[in-house]
CSV table of N, CA and C in Angstrom, one decimal:
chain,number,residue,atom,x,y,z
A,234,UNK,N,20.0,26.9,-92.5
A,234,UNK,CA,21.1,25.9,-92.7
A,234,UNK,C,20.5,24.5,-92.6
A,235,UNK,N,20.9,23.5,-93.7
A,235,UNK,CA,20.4,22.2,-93.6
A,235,UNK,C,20.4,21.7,-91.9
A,236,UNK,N,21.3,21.9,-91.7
A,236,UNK,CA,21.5,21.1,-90.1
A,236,UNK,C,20.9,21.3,-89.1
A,237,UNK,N,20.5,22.7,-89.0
A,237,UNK,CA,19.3,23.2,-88.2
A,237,UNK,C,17.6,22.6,-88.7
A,238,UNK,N,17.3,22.5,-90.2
A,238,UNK,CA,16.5,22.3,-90.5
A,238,UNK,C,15.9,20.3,-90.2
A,239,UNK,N,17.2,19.8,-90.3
A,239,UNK,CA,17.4,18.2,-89.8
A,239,UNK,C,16.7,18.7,-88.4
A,240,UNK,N,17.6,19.2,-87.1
A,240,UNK,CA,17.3,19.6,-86.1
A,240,UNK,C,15.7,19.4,-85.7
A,241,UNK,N,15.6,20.5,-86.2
A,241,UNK,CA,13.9,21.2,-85.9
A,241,UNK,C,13.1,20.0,-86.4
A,242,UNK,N,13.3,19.4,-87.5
A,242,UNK,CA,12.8,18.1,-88.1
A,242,UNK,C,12.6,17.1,-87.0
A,243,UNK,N,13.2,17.1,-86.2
A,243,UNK,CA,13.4,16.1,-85.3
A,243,UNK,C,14.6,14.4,-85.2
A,244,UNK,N,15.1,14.9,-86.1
A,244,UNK,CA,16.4,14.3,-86.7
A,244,UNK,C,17.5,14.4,-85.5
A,245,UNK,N,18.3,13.1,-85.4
A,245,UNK,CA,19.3,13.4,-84.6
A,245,UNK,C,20.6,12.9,-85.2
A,246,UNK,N,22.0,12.6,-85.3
A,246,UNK,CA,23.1,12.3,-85.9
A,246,UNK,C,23.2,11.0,-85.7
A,247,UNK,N,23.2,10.3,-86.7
A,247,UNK,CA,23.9,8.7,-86.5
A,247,UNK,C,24.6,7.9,-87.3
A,248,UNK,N,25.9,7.2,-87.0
A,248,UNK,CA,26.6,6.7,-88.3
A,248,UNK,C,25.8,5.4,-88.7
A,249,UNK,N,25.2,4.5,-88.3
A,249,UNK,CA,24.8,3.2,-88.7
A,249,UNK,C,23.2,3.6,-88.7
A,250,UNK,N,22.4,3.6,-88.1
A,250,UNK,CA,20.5,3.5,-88.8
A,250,UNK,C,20.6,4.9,-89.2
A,251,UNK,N,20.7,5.8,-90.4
A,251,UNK,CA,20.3,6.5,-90.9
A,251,UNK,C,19.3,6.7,-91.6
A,252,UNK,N,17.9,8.1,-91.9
A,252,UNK,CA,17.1,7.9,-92.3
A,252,UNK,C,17.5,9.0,-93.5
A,253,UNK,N,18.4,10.2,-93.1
A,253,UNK,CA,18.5,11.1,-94.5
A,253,UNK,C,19.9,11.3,-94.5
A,254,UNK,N,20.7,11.7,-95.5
A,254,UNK,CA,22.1,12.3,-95.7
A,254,UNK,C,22.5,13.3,-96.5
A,255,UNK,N,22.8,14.0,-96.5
A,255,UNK,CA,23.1,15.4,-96.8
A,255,UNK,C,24.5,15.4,-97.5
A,256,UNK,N,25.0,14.9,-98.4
A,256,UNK,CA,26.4,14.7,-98.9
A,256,UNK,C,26.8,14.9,-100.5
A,257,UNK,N,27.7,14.9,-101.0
A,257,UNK,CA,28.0,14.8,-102.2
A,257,UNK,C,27.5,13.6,-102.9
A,258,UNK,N,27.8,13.6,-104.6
A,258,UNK,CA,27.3,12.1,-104.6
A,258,UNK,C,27.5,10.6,-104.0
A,259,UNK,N,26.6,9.8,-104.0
A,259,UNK,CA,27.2,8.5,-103.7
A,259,UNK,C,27.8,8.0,-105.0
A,260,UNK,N,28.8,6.5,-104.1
A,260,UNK,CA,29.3,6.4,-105.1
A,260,UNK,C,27.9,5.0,-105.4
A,261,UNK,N,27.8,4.7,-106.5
A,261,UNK,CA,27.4,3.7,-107.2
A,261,UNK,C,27.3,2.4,-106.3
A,262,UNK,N,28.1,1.9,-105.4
A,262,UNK,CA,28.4,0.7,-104.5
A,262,UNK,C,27.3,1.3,-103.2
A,263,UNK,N,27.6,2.7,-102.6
A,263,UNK,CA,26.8,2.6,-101.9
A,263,UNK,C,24.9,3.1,-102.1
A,264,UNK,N,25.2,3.6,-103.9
A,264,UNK,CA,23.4,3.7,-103.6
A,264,UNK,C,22.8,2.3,-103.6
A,265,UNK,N,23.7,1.5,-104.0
A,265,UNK,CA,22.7,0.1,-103.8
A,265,UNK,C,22.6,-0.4,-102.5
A,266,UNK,N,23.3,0.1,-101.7
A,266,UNK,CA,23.3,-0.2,-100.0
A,266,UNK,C,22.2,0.3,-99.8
A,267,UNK,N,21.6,0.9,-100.0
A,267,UNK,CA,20.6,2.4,-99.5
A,267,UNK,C,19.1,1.1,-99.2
A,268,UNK,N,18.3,1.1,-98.0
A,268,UNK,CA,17.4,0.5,-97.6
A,268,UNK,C,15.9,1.5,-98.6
A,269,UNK,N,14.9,0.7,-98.3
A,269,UNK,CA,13.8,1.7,-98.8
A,269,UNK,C,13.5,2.9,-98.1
A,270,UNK,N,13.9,2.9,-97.0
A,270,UNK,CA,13.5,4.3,-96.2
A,270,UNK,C,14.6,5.5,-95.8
A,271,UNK,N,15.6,4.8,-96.6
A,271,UNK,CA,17.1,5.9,-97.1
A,271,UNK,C,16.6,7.1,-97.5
A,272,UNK,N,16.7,8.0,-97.9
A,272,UNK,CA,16.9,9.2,-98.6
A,272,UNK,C,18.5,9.8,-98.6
A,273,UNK,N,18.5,10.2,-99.7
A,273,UNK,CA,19.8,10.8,-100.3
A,273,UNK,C,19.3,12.4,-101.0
A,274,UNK,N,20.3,13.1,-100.8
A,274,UNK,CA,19.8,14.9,-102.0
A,274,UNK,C,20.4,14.5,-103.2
A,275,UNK,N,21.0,13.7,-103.5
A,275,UNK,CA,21.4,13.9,-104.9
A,275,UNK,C,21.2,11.9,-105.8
A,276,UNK,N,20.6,12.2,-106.6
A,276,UNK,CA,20.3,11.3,-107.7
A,276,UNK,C,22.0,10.8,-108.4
A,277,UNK,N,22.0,9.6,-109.0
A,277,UNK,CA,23.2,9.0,-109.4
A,277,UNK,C,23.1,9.9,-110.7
A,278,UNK,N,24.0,10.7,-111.1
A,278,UNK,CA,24.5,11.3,-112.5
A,278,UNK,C,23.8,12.4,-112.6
A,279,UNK,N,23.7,13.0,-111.8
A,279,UNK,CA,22.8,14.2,-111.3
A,279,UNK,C,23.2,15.4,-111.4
A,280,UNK,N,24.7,15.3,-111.5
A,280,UNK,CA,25.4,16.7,-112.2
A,280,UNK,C,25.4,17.4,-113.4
A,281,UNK,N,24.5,16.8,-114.4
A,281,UNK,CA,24.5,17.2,-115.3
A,281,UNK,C,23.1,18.3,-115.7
A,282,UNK,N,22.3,18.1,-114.4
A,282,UNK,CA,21.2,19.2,-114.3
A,282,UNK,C,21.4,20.1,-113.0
A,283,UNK,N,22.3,19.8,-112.0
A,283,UNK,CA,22.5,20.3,-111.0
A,283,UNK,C,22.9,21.8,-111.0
A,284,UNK,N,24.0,22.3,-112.2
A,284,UNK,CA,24.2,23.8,-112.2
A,284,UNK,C,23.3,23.9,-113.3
A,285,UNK,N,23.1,25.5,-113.5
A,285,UNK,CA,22.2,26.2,-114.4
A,285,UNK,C,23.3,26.2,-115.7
A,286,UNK,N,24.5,26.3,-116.0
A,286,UNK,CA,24.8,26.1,-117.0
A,286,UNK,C,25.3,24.6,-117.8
A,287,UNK,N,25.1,23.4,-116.7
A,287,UNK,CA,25.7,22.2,-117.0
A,287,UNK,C,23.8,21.6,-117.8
A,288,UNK,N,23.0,22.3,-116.7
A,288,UNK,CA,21.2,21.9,-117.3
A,288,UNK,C,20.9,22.7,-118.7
A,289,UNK,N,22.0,24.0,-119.1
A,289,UNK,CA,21.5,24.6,-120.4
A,289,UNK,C,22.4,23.6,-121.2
A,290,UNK,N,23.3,23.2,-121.1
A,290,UNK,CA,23.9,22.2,-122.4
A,290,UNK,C,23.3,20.8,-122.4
A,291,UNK,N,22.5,20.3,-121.4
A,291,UNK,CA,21.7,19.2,-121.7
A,291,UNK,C,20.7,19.4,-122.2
A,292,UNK,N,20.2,20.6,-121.9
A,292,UNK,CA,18.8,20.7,-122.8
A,292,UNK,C,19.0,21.0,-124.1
A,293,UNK,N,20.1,21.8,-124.2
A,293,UNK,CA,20.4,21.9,-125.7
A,293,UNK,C,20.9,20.8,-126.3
A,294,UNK,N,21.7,19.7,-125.9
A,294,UNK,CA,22.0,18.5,-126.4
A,294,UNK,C,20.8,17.9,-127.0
A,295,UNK,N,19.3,17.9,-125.7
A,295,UNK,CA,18.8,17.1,-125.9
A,295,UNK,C,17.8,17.7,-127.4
A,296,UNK,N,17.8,18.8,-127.5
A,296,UNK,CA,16.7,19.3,-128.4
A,296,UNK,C,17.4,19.7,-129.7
A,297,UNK,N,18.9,19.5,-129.9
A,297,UNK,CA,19.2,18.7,-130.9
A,297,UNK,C,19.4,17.5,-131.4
A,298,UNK,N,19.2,16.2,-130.7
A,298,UNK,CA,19.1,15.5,-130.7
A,298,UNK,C,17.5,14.6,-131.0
A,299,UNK,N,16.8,15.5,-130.1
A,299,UNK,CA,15.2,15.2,-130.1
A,299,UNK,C,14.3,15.9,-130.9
A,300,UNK,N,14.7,17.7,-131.5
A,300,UNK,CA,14.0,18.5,-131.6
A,300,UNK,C,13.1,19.0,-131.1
A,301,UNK,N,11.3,19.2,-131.8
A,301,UNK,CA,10.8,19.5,-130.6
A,301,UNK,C,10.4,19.0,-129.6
A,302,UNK,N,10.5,17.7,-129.6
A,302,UNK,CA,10.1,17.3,-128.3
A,302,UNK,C,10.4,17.8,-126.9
A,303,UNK,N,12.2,18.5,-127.0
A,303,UNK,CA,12.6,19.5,-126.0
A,303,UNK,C,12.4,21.1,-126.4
A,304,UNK,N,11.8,21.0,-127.0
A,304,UNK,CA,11.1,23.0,-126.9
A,304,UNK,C,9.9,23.2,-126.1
A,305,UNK,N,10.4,22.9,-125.0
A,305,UNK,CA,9.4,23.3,-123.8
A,305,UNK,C,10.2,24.0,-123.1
A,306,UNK,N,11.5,24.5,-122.9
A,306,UNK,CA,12.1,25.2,-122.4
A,306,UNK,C,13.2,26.8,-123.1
A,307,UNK,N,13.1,28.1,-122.8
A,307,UNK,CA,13.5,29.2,-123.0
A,307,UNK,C,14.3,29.1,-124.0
A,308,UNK,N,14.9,29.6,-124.8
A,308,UNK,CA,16.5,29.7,-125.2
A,308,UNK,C,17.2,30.1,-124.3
A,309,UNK,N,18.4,29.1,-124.2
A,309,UNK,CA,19.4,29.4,-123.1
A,309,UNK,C,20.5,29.7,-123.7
A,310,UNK,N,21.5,30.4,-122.9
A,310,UNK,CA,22.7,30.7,-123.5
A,310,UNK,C,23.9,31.2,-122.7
A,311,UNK,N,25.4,30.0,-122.8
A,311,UNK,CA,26.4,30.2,-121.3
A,311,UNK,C,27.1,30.9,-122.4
A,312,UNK,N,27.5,32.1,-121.7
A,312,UNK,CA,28.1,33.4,-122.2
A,312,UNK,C,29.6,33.3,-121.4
A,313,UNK,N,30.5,33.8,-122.2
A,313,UNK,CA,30.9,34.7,-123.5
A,313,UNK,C,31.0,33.0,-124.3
A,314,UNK,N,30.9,31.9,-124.5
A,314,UNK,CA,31.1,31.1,-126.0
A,314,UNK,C,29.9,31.1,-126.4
A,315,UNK,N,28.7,31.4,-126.2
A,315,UNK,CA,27.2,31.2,-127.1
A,315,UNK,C,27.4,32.9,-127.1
A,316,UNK,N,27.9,33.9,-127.3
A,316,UNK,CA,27.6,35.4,-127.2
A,316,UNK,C,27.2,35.7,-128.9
A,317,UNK,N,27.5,34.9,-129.6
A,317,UNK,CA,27.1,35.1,-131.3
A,317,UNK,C,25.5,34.9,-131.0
A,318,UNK,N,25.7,33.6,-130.8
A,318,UNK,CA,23.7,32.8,-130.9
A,318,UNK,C,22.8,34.1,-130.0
A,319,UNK,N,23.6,34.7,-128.7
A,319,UNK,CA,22.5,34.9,-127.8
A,319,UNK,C,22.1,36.5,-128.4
A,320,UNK,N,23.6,37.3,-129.4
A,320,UNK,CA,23.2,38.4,-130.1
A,320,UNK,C,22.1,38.0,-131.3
A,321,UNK,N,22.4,37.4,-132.1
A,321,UNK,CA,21.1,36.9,-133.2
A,321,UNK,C,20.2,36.5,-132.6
A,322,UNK,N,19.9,36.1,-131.5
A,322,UNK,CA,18.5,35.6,-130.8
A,322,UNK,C,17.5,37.3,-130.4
A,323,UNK,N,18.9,37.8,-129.8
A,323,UNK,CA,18.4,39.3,-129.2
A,323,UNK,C,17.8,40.0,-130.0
A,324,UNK,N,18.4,40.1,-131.6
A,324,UNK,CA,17.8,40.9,-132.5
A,324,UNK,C,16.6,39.8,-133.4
A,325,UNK,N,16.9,39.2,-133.3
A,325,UNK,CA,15.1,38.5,-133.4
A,325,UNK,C,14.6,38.7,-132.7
A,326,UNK,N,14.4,38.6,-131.5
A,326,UNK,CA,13.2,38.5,-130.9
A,326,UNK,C,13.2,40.3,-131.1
A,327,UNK,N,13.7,41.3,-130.5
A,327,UNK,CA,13.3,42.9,-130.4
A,327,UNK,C,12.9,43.0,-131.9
A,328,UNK,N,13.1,42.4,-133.3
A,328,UNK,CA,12.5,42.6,-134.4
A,328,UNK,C,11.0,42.3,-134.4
A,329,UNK,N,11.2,41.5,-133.5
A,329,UNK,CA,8.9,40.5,-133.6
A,329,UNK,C,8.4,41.7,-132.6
A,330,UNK,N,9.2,42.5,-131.6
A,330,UNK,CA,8.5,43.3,-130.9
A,330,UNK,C,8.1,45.1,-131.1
A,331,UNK,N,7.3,45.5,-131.3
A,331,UNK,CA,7.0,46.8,-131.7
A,331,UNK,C,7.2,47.8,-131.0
A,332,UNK,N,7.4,47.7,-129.6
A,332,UNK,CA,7.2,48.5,-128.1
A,332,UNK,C,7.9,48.0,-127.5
A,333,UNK,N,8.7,49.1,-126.8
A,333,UNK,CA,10.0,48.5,-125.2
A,333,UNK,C,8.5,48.0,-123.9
A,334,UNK,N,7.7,47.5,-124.2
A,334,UNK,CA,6.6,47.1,-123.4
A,334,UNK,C,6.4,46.2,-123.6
A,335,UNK,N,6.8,45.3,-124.9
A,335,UNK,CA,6.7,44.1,-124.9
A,335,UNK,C,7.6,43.7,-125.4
A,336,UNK,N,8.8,44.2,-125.1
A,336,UNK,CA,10.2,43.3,-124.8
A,336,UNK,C,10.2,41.9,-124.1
A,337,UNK,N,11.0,41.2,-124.1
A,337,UNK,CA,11.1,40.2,-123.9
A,337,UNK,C,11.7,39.8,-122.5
A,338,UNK,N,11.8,39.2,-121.6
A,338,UNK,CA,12.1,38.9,-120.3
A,338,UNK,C,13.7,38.1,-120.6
A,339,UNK,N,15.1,38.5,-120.0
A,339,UNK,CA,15.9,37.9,-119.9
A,339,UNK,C,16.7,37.7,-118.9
A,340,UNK,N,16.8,36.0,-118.3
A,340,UNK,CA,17.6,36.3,-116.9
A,340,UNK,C,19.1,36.3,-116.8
A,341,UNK,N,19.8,36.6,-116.5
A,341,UNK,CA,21.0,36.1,-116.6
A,341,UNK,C,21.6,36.0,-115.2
A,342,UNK,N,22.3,34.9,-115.2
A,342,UNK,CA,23.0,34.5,-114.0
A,342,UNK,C,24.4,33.9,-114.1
């Protein structure tokens, strides 16, 4: 649990000199509060890579938008509205493969 982990860290609770915070986003007013030795867990607009399926629609925005420059990452696909793309993906790739040995790795979550 983060709070144990603070703990053992050697961290103790405080509302005014804070050195880390553990919260939802800030709002905008207070990341500019934030001293240099602040730390925060979350980045301003940070939700858009934060779930696995909010980070597959930005990467796919971005690599239509960019092309290859974003094909550094898998084909992704948030299921059941990509379930066409992620069937035509499936039967390409097991077409390029000759052997259930070199099938293809897929995670799904």
């Amino acid at each position: 649990c983060i709070h144990n982990a603070f703990l053992r860290a050697g961290f103790s609770k405080s509302e005014k000199n804070w050195t880390a915070i553990w919260a939802k986003h800030q709002a905008p007013a207070q990341m500019k509060e934030l001293n240099c030795l602040q730390k925060v867990n979350h980045f301003p607009a940070s939700w858009c890579i934060g779930r696995k399926d909010r980070l597959c629609r930005t990467l796919n925005a971005m690599k239509r938008i960019h092309g290859s420059v974003f094909d550094f990452h898998p084909d992704s696909f948030i299921l059941p509205a990509d379930r066409e793309n992620f069937v035509r993906q499936l039967k390409i790739d097991s077409g390029k493969r000759k052997n259930q040995a070199t099938m293809g790795l897929w995670i799904v979550k």
